[in-house]
Tab-separated table of C-alpha atoms and ligand atoms in Angstrom:
chain	number	residue	atom	x	y	z
A	1	MET	CA	-10.439	-16.490	11.511
A	2	LYS	CA	-6.941	-16.238	9.595
A	3	ALA	CA	-7.406	-15.229	5.918
A	4	LEU	CA	-3.694	-16.012	5.497
A	5	GLU	CA	-1.234	-18.126	7.468
A	6	VAL	CA	2.587	-18.271	6.159
A	7	GLU	CA	4.757	-20.524	8.144
A	8	LYS	CA	8.516	-20.811	7.855
A	9	LEU	CA	8.262	-19.850	4.224
A	10	THR	CA	11.613	-20.198	2.258
A	11	LYS	CA	12.022	-19.599	-1.308
A	12	ILE	CA	15.699	-20.237	-2.775
A	13	TYR	CA	16.222	-19.460	-6.386
A	14	GLY	CA	18.986	-21.398	-7.977
A	15	ASP	CA	21.493	-22.616	-5.613
A	16	HIS	CA	21.438	-20.281	-2.737
A	17	LEU	CA	19.656	-16.869	-3.519
A	18	LYS	CA	17.306	-16.711	-0.372
A	19	ALA	CA	14.525	-14.450	-1.881
A	20	VAL	CA	12.257	-15.407	1.053
A	21	ASP	CA	14.039	-16.580	4.320
A	22	ASP	CA	12.058	-18.568	7.005
A	23	VAL	CA	9.187	-15.972	6.940
A	24	SER	CA	6.197	-16.384	9.305
A	25	PHE	CA	3.305	-14.013	9.633
A	26	SER	CA	-0.636	-14.148	9.321
A	27	VAL	CA	-3.366	-11.721	8.199
A	28	ASP	CA	-6.721	-11.926	9.873
A	29	SER	CA	-10.050	-11.941	7.909
A	30	GLY	CA	-10.993	-8.329	7.450
A	31	ASP	CA	-7.596	-6.718	7.636
A	32	PHE	CA	-6.160	-4.071	5.287
A	33	PHE	CA	-2.398	-5.374	5.372
A	34	ALA	CA	0.790	-3.830	4.063
A	35	LEU	CA	3.885	-5.809	2.672
A	36	LEU	CA	6.461	-3.165	2.401
A	37	GLY	CA	10.035	-3.536	1.779
A	38	PRO	CA	12.713	-2.015	-0.669
A	39	ASN	CA	13.362	-3.557	-4.289
A	40	GLY	CA	14.372	-7.001	-4.110
A	41	ALA	CA	13.110	-7.683	-0.615
A	42	GLY	CA	11.202	-10.811	-1.630
A	43	LYS	CA	7.656	-9.414	-1.724
A	44	SER	CA	6.557	-10.472	-5.185
A	45	THR	CA	8.172	-13.850	-4.731
A	46	MET	CA	6.062	-14.169	-1.538
A	47	ILE	CA	3.108	-13.224	-3.436
A	48	GLY	CA	3.867	-15.529	-6.212
A	49	ILE	CA	3.998	-18.457	-3.642
A	50	ILE	CA	0.718	-17.410	-1.976
A	51	THR	CA	-1.021	-17.421	-5.423
A	52	HIS	CA	0.473	-20.767	-6.272
A	53	LEU	CA	2.580	-19.225	-9.296
A	54	ILE	CA	5.918	-19.800	-7.671
A	55	VAL	CA	7.301	-23.119	-6.225
A	56	LYS	CA	8.406	-22.590	-2.733
A	57	THR	CA	11.469	-24.240	-1.241
A	58	ALA	CA	9.962	-24.799	2.061
A	59	GLY	CA	7.330	-23.771	4.602
A	60	THR	CA	3.493	-24.018	4.537
A	61	VAL	CA	0.907	-21.427	3.366
A	62	SER	CA	-2.900	-21.565	4.368
A	63	ILE	CA	-5.632	-19.564	2.907
A	64	PHE	CA	-8.704	-19.351	5.174
A	65	GLY	CA	-7.542	-22.692	7.018
A	66	HIS	CA	-6.886	-24.466	4.064
A	67	ASP	CA	-3.236	-25.404	2.976
A	68	ILE	CA	-2.336	-24.435	-0.624
A	69	ASP	CA	-0.458	-27.740	-1.315
A	70	GLU	CA	-3.415	-29.971	-0.037
A	71	ASN	CA	-6.001	-27.803	-2.087
A	72	PRO	CA	-4.287	-25.846	-4.757
A	73	GLY	CA	-7.854	-24.906	-6.260
A	74	LEU	CA	-8.797	-22.980	-3.166
A	75	ALA	CA	-6.166	-20.272	-3.830
A	76	LYS	CA	-7.886	-19.789	-7.267
A	77	GLN	CA	-11.432	-19.453	-5.772
A	78	TYR	CA	-10.544	-17.255	-2.480
A	79	ILE	CA	-8.025	-15.282	-3.796
A	80	GLY	CA	-8.037	-12.338	-6.376
A	81	VAL	CA	-4.650	-10.984	-7.477
A	82	ALA	CA	-3.355	-7.853	-9.263
A	83	PRO	CA	0.304	-8.527	-10.216
A	84	GLN	CA	2.880	-5.967	-10.506
A	85	GLU	CA	3.337	-6.388	-14.236
A	86	PHE	CA	0.626	-5.648	-16.912
A	87	ASN	CA	-0.485	-9.287	-18.041
A	88	PHE	CA	-3.502	-8.287	-20.528
A	89	ASN	CA	-3.841	-9.030	-24.005
A	90	ILE	CA	-3.682	-5.522	-25.097
A	91	PHE	CA	-5.887	-5.888	-28.040
A	92	GLU	CA	-8.814	-7.251	-26.020
A	93	LYS	CA	-11.992	-4.752	-25.325
A	94	VAL	CA	-11.944	-3.581	-21.606
A	95	PHE	CA	-15.319	-5.121	-21.076
A	96	ASN	CA	-14.255	-8.609	-22.673
A	97	VAL	CA	-11.237	-8.811	-20.489
A	98	LEU	CA	-13.553	-9.000	-17.337
A	99	ILE	CA	-15.959	-11.322	-19.345
A	100	TYR	CA	-13.311	-13.816	-20.342
A	101	GLN	CA	-11.710	-13.789	-16.769
A	102	ALA	CA	-15.342	-14.561	-15.417
A	103	GLY	CA	-15.429	-17.575	-17.715
A	104	TYR	CA	-12.181	-18.774	-16.433
A	105	TYR	CA	-13.770	-19.096	-13.164
A	106	GLY	CA	-17.137	-20.531	-14.527
A	107	ILE	CA	-18.989	-17.575	-13.875
A	108	ALA	CA	-22.356	-17.676	-15.804
A	109	ARG	CA	-22.565	-15.104	-18.458
A	110	THR	CA	-25.160	-12.907	-17.237
A	111	ALA	CA	-23.960	-12.950	-13.769
A	112	ALA	CA	-20.477	-12.018	-15.164
A	113	LYS	CA	-21.783	-9.213	-17.386
A	114	GLN	CA	-23.672	-7.693	-14.215
A	115	LYS	CA	-20.637	-8.037	-12.172
A	116	ALA	CA	-18.302	-6.586	-14.781
A	117	GLU	CA	-20.551	-3.483	-15.347
A	118	LYS	CA	-20.708	-2.776	-11.676
A	119	LEU	CA	-16.793	-2.951	-11.233
A	120	LEU	CA	-16.289	-0.763	-14.407
A	121	ARG	CA	-18.516	1.719	-13.065
A	122	GLN	CA	-17.001	1.671	-9.559
A	123	LEU	CA	-13.685	2.176	-11.120
A	124	ASP	CA	-14.773	4.833	-13.324
A	125	LEU	CA	-13.902	2.953	-16.396
A	126	TRP	CA	-17.549	2.353	-17.614
A	127	ASP	CA	-16.917	4.682	-20.610
A	128	LYS	CA	-14.024	2.843	-21.921
A	129	ARG	CA	-15.671	-0.636	-21.820
A	130	ASN	CA	-15.367	-0.994	-25.618
A	131	VAL	CA	-11.879	0.288	-25.917
A	132	ILE	CA	-8.930	-1.902	-26.582
A	133	VAL	CA	-6.670	-2.103	-23.485
A	134	LYS	CA	-3.634	-0.816	-25.331
A	135	GLU	CA	-5.448	2.430	-25.675
A	136	LEU	CA	-5.985	2.689	-21.803
A	137	SER	CA	-3.756	5.198	-19.885
A	138	GLY	CA	-1.270	3.516	-17.249
A	139	GLY	CA	-3.764	4.493	-14.334
A	140	MET	CA	-6.862	2.985	-16.124
A	141	LYS	CA	-4.838	-0.376	-16.802
A	142	ARG	CA	-3.929	-0.764	-13.155
A	143	LYS	CA	-7.808	0.085	-12.419
A	144	LEU	CA	-8.552	-2.567	-14.771
A	145	MET	CA	-6.246	-4.949	-13.181
A	146	ILE	CA	-7.952	-4.601	-10.028
A	147	ALA	CA	-11.520	-4.999	-11.333
A	148	ARG	CA	-10.136	-8.263	-13.080
A	149	ALA	CA	-8.991	-9.571	-9.842
A	150	LEU	CA	-12.320	-9.003	-8.274
A	151	ILE	CA	-14.513	-10.768	-11.066
A	152	HIS	CA	-15.055	-13.743	-8.867
A	153	ASN	CA	-15.741	-11.900	-5.546
A	154	PRO	CA	-12.569	-13.136	-3.892
A	155	LYS	CA	-12.481	-12.906	-0.095
A	156	LEU	CA	-8.756	-12.172	-0.138
A	157	LEU	CA	-7.428	-9.545	-2.630
A	158	ILE	CA	-3.840	-9.165	-3.446
A	159	LEU	CA	-2.321	-6.060	-4.881
A	160	ASP	CA	1.147	-5.738	-5.841
A	161	GLU	CA	2.106	-2.020	-6.210
A	162	PRO	CA	-1.407	-1.218	-7.446
A	163	THR	CA	-0.777	2.310	-7.813
A	164	SER	CA	2.703	2.300	-9.316
A	165	GLY	CA	2.908	4.760	-12.115
A	166	VAL	CA	-0.506	6.191	-11.113
A	167	ASP	CA	-1.360	10.112	-11.147
A	168	VAL	CA	-2.246	11.310	-7.655
A	169	GLU	CA	-5.938	11.950	-8.617
A	170	THR	CA	-6.457	8.358	-9.580
A	171	ARG	CA	-4.287	7.101	-6.813
A	172	ARG	CA	-6.768	8.766	-4.324
A	173	GLU	CA	-9.491	7.470	-6.267
A	174	MET	CA	-8.371	3.880	-6.075
A	175	TRP	CA	-7.720	4.290	-2.378
A	176	VAL	CA	-11.406	5.348	-1.646
A	177	PHE	CA	-12.420	2.390	-3.732
A	178	LEU	CA	-10.159	-0.133	-1.888
A	179	SER	CA	-11.062	1.545	1.364
A	180	GLU	CA	-14.859	0.758	0.582
A	181	LEU	CA	-14.103	-2.859	-0.512
A	182	ASN	CA	-12.191	-3.616	2.737
A	183	LYS	CA	-14.977	-1.954	5.010
A	184	SER	CA	-17.286	-4.385	3.017
A	185	GLY	CA	-15.367	-7.440	4.242
A	186	THR	CA	-12.657	-8.277	1.643
A	187	THR	CA	-9.344	-8.964	3.263
A	188	ILE	CA	-6.604	-6.849	1.329
A	189	ILE	CA	-3.091	-7.441	1.097
A	190	LEU	CA	-0.994	-4.730	-0.634
A	191	THR	CA	2.548	-4.302	-1.617
A	192	THR	CA	3.668	-0.751	-2.117
A	193	HIS	CA	6.556	1.622	-2.454
A	194	TYR	CA	4.323	4.649	-1.847
A	195	LEU	CA	4.689	4.378	1.804
A	196	GLU	CA	1.888	7.030	2.398
A	197	GLU	CA	-0.319	4.546	0.708
A	198	ALA	CA	0.274	2.070	3.641
A	199	GLU	CA	-0.065	4.853	6.036
A	200	THR	CA	-3.582	5.880	4.739
A	201	LEU	CA	-4.979	2.397	4.066
A	202	CYS	CA	-3.531	-0.315	6.124
A	203	GLN	CA	-3.863	-1.178	9.649
A	204	LYS	CA	-1.246	-3.832	9.989
A	205	ILE	CA	2.382	-3.821	8.523
A	206	VAL	CA	5.090	-6.405	7.914
A	207	ILE	CA	8.085	-4.742	6.468
A	208	ILE	CA	10.750	-7.181	4.807
A	209	ASN	CA	14.271	-6.772	3.808
A	210	GLN	CA	16.447	-9.152	2.333
A	211	GLY	CA	13.901	-11.981	2.355
A	212	LYS	CA	13.392	-11.468	6.183
A	213	ILE	CA	10.706	-9.994	8.165
A	214	VAL	CA	12.267	-7.006	10.204
A	215	GLU	CA	8.809	-5.595	11.650
A	216	ASN	CA	5.695	-7.080	12.257
A	217	THR	CA	3.170	-4.643	13.941
A	218	THR	CA	0.459	-2.234	13.537
A	219	LEU	CA	0.478	1.115	11.909
A	220	LYS	CA	-0.423	2.691	15.272
A	221	ASN	CA	2.638	0.892	17.067
A	222	LEU	CA	5.016	1.549	14.367
A	223	LEU	CA	4.136	5.332	14.391
A	224	ALA	CA	4.492	5.404	18.129
A	225	LYS	CA	8.090	4.082	17.750
A	226	LEU	CA	9.145	7.023	15.794
A	227	LYS	CA	11.667	9.284	17.323
A	228	LYS	CA	10.809	12.380	16.000
A	229	GLU	CA	7.984	14.396	13.894
A	230	ILE	CA	8.725	17.236	11.666
A	231	PHE	CA	5.949	20.016	11.882
A	232	LEU	CA	5.335	22.808	9.292
A	233	ILE	CA	3.888	26.105	10.581
A	234	ASP	CA	2.403	28.774	8.525
A	235	LEU	CA	2.842	32.418	9.887
A	236	LYS	CA	0.814	35.123	10.069
A	237	HIS	CA	3.476	37.662	9.678
A	238	PRO	CA	6.620	37.395	7.756
A	239	VAL	CA	9.484	35.566	9.682
A	240	ASP	CA	12.558	37.574	8.733
A	241	THR	CA	12.968	39.286	12.108
A	242	ILE	CA	12.358	36.038	14.293
A	243	GLU	CA	15.282	34.766	16.228
A	244	LEU	CA	14.781	31.149	15.997
A	245	PRO	CA	15.915	28.948	19.188
A	246	ASN	CA	18.054	25.744	18.569
A	247	GLN	CA	16.201	23.340	20.612
A	248	PHE	CA	13.633	22.487	18.107
A	249	LYS	CA	15.423	22.685	15.070
A	250	PHE	CA	13.387	25.582	13.783
A	251	THR	CA	14.162	26.287	9.994
A	252	LYS	CA	13.085	29.039	8.007
A	253	LEU	CA	11.447	27.512	4.539
A	254	ASP	CA	10.256	30.711	3.260
A	255	ASP	CA	8.807	34.070	4.487
A	256	ARG	CA	5.966	32.749	6.429
A	257	THR	CA	6.868	29.071	6.894
A	258	ILE	CA	8.918	27.543	9.426
A	259	SER	CA	9.582	23.794	10.282
A	260	PHE	CA	10.546	22.518	13.668
A	261	GLU	CA	11.205	18.949	15.087
A	262	VAL	CA	9.846	17.345	18.252
A	263	SER	CA	11.303	14.112	19.255
A	264	LYS	CA	9.427	11.859	21.615
A	265	ASP	CA	10.768	13.334	25.039
A	266	GLN	CA	9.865	17.081	23.861
A	267	ASN	CA	6.560	18.589	24.280
A	268	LEU	CA	4.747	20.551	21.450
A	269	ALA	CA	3.236	22.849	24.247
A	270	SER	CA	6.479	24.199	24.830
A	271	VAL	CA	7.062	25.161	21.044
A	272	PHE	CA	3.778	27.247	21.065
A	273	GLU	CA	4.447	28.702	24.524
A	274	TYR	CA	7.932	29.972	22.758
A	275	LEU	CA	6.143	31.314	19.592
A	276	ASN	CA	3.494	32.926	21.890
A	277	LYS	CA	5.999	34.632	23.933
A	278	ASN	CA	7.780	35.949	21.081
A	279	ASN	CA	4.489	37.401	19.206
A	280	ILE	CA	4.981	34.704	16.625
A	281	HIS	CA	1.300	34.209	15.382
A	282	ILE	CA	0.384	30.687	13.819
A	283	LEU	CA	-1.967	30.408	10.979
A	284	SER	CA	-1.755	26.474	10.779
A	285	LEU	CA	0.169	23.577	11.662
A	286	ARG	CA	0.734	20.350	9.789
A	287	ASN	CA	3.052	17.496	9.635
A	288	LYS	CA	5.638	17.493	7.387
A	289	SER	CA	7.150	14.323	6.549
A	290	ASN	CA	5.653	10.796	6.155
A	291	ARG	CA	6.638	9.210	9.182
A	292	LEU	CA	6.416	5.711	8.093
A	293	GLU	CA	8.896	6.403	5.198
A	294	GLU	CA	11.491	7.758	7.708
A	295	PHE	CA	11.301	4.702	9.653
A	296	PHE	CA	11.537	2.571	6.899
A	297	ILE	CA	14.597	4.287	5.795
A	298	GLU	CA	16.245	3.907	9.050
A	299	LEU	CA	15.276	0.340	9.292
A	300	THR	CA	16.298	-0.971	6.055
A	301	SER	CA	19.499	0.854	6.044
A	302	LYS	CA	20.668	-0.893	8.956
A	303	LYS	CA	21.889	-3.878	6.854
B	401	ADP	P1	10.545	-7.493	-4.616
B	401	ADP	O1	9.124	-7.842	-4.982
B	401	ADP	O2	10.512	-7.163	-2.969
B	401	ADP	O3	11.226	-6.643	-5.270
B	401	ADP	P2	11.266	-10.181	-5.433
B	401	ADP	O4	10.701	-10.908	-4.765
B	401	ADP	O5	11.131	-9.647	-6.926
B	401	ADP	O6	11.523	-9.001	-4.674
B	401	ADP	O7	12.717	-10.417	-5.750
B	401	ADP	C1	13.634	-11.166	-4.526
B	401	ADP	C2	14.924	-11.484	-4.693
B	401	ADP	O8	14.879	-12.815	-5.686
B	401	ADP	C3	15.633	-10.430	-5.734
B	401	ADP	O9	16.841	-10.744	-5.535
B	401	ADP	C4	15.636	-10.946	-7.178
B	401	ADP	O10	16.806	-10.640	-7.941
B	401	ADP	C5	15.238	-12.623	-7.077
B	401	ADP	N1	14.440	-13.206	-7.922
B	401	ADP	C6	13.356	-12.779	-8.106
B	401	ADP	N2	12.939	-13.781	-9.173
B	401	ADP	C7	13.576	-14.579	-9.510
B	401	ADP	C8	13.897	-15.579	-10.404
B	401	ADP	N3	12.870	-15.809	-11.272
B	401	ADP	N4	15.120	-15.878	-10.716
B	401	ADP	C9	15.989	-15.755	-10.006
B	401	ADP	N5	16.038	-14.803	-8.937
B	401	ADP	C10	14.872	-14.127	-8.976
């Protein structure tokens, strides 16, 4: 079952600004799907169309098999969306934000209260239930946006930059929450600038640039395409006496840390062989860079 099917979608702003240019892709039910692209790529426009807030120029969009033009109410029923911009009444109490949203969906008051409490507890906001939105931190506001998007149990959750401006700890907390939500059956589509986020959470990835899809693949395939990986080695002994060979682009980062690159046609084992032969003892090995990020930069800088 497809949670979302987008076919030949186009959005032209004004006379000729093609924000979305003949885009087709689909999202399977149960996917955790990333929509990536630089600023101005057309991501928010696409989400606006899918959630029926922006009028498209051409193409079709179906949610769980239903065309949004034929049945616009379905988007409301099936989709929960947390947009990029905060759009709360900032003088509303946190708990009431959820209760009023539930009212908008016709959810009975007792059920709404139960659901609101559950979400606020899951997102660690229960202590803040009587605080007005204005007094929440940026990260708490982001979490409240997610809670509000989920109040009517949508089958498809769409998050536009959900962790933008959020500190690392809260971001990780949100990742755990979203992973569990996805595992329990909610399809999630995410746009993000934090490519580590897509790499951590998502199985499927569409990259758009200038309104067009430039990559539509699985995270696994995408990573397999990457030409090189950079590794960091922590050493047992200081590195100052070591002669580093050229072929792996060994670089001294500090006394006990070196980095090296391995391209697809090179073998990691030969690096270890070399280090061993030279009595260089390794304490640990880790990936340096975000590989997706490298690929993303390469891809979008072509234009
Ligand atoms: P993203 O979300 O990937 O940053 P957007 O969908 O916001 O990209 O924008 C895509 C393009 O459409 C950009 O060139 C942007 O300036 C333009 N655009 C977005 N919204 C409007 C609008 N309401 N009117 C005119 N142009 C717009």
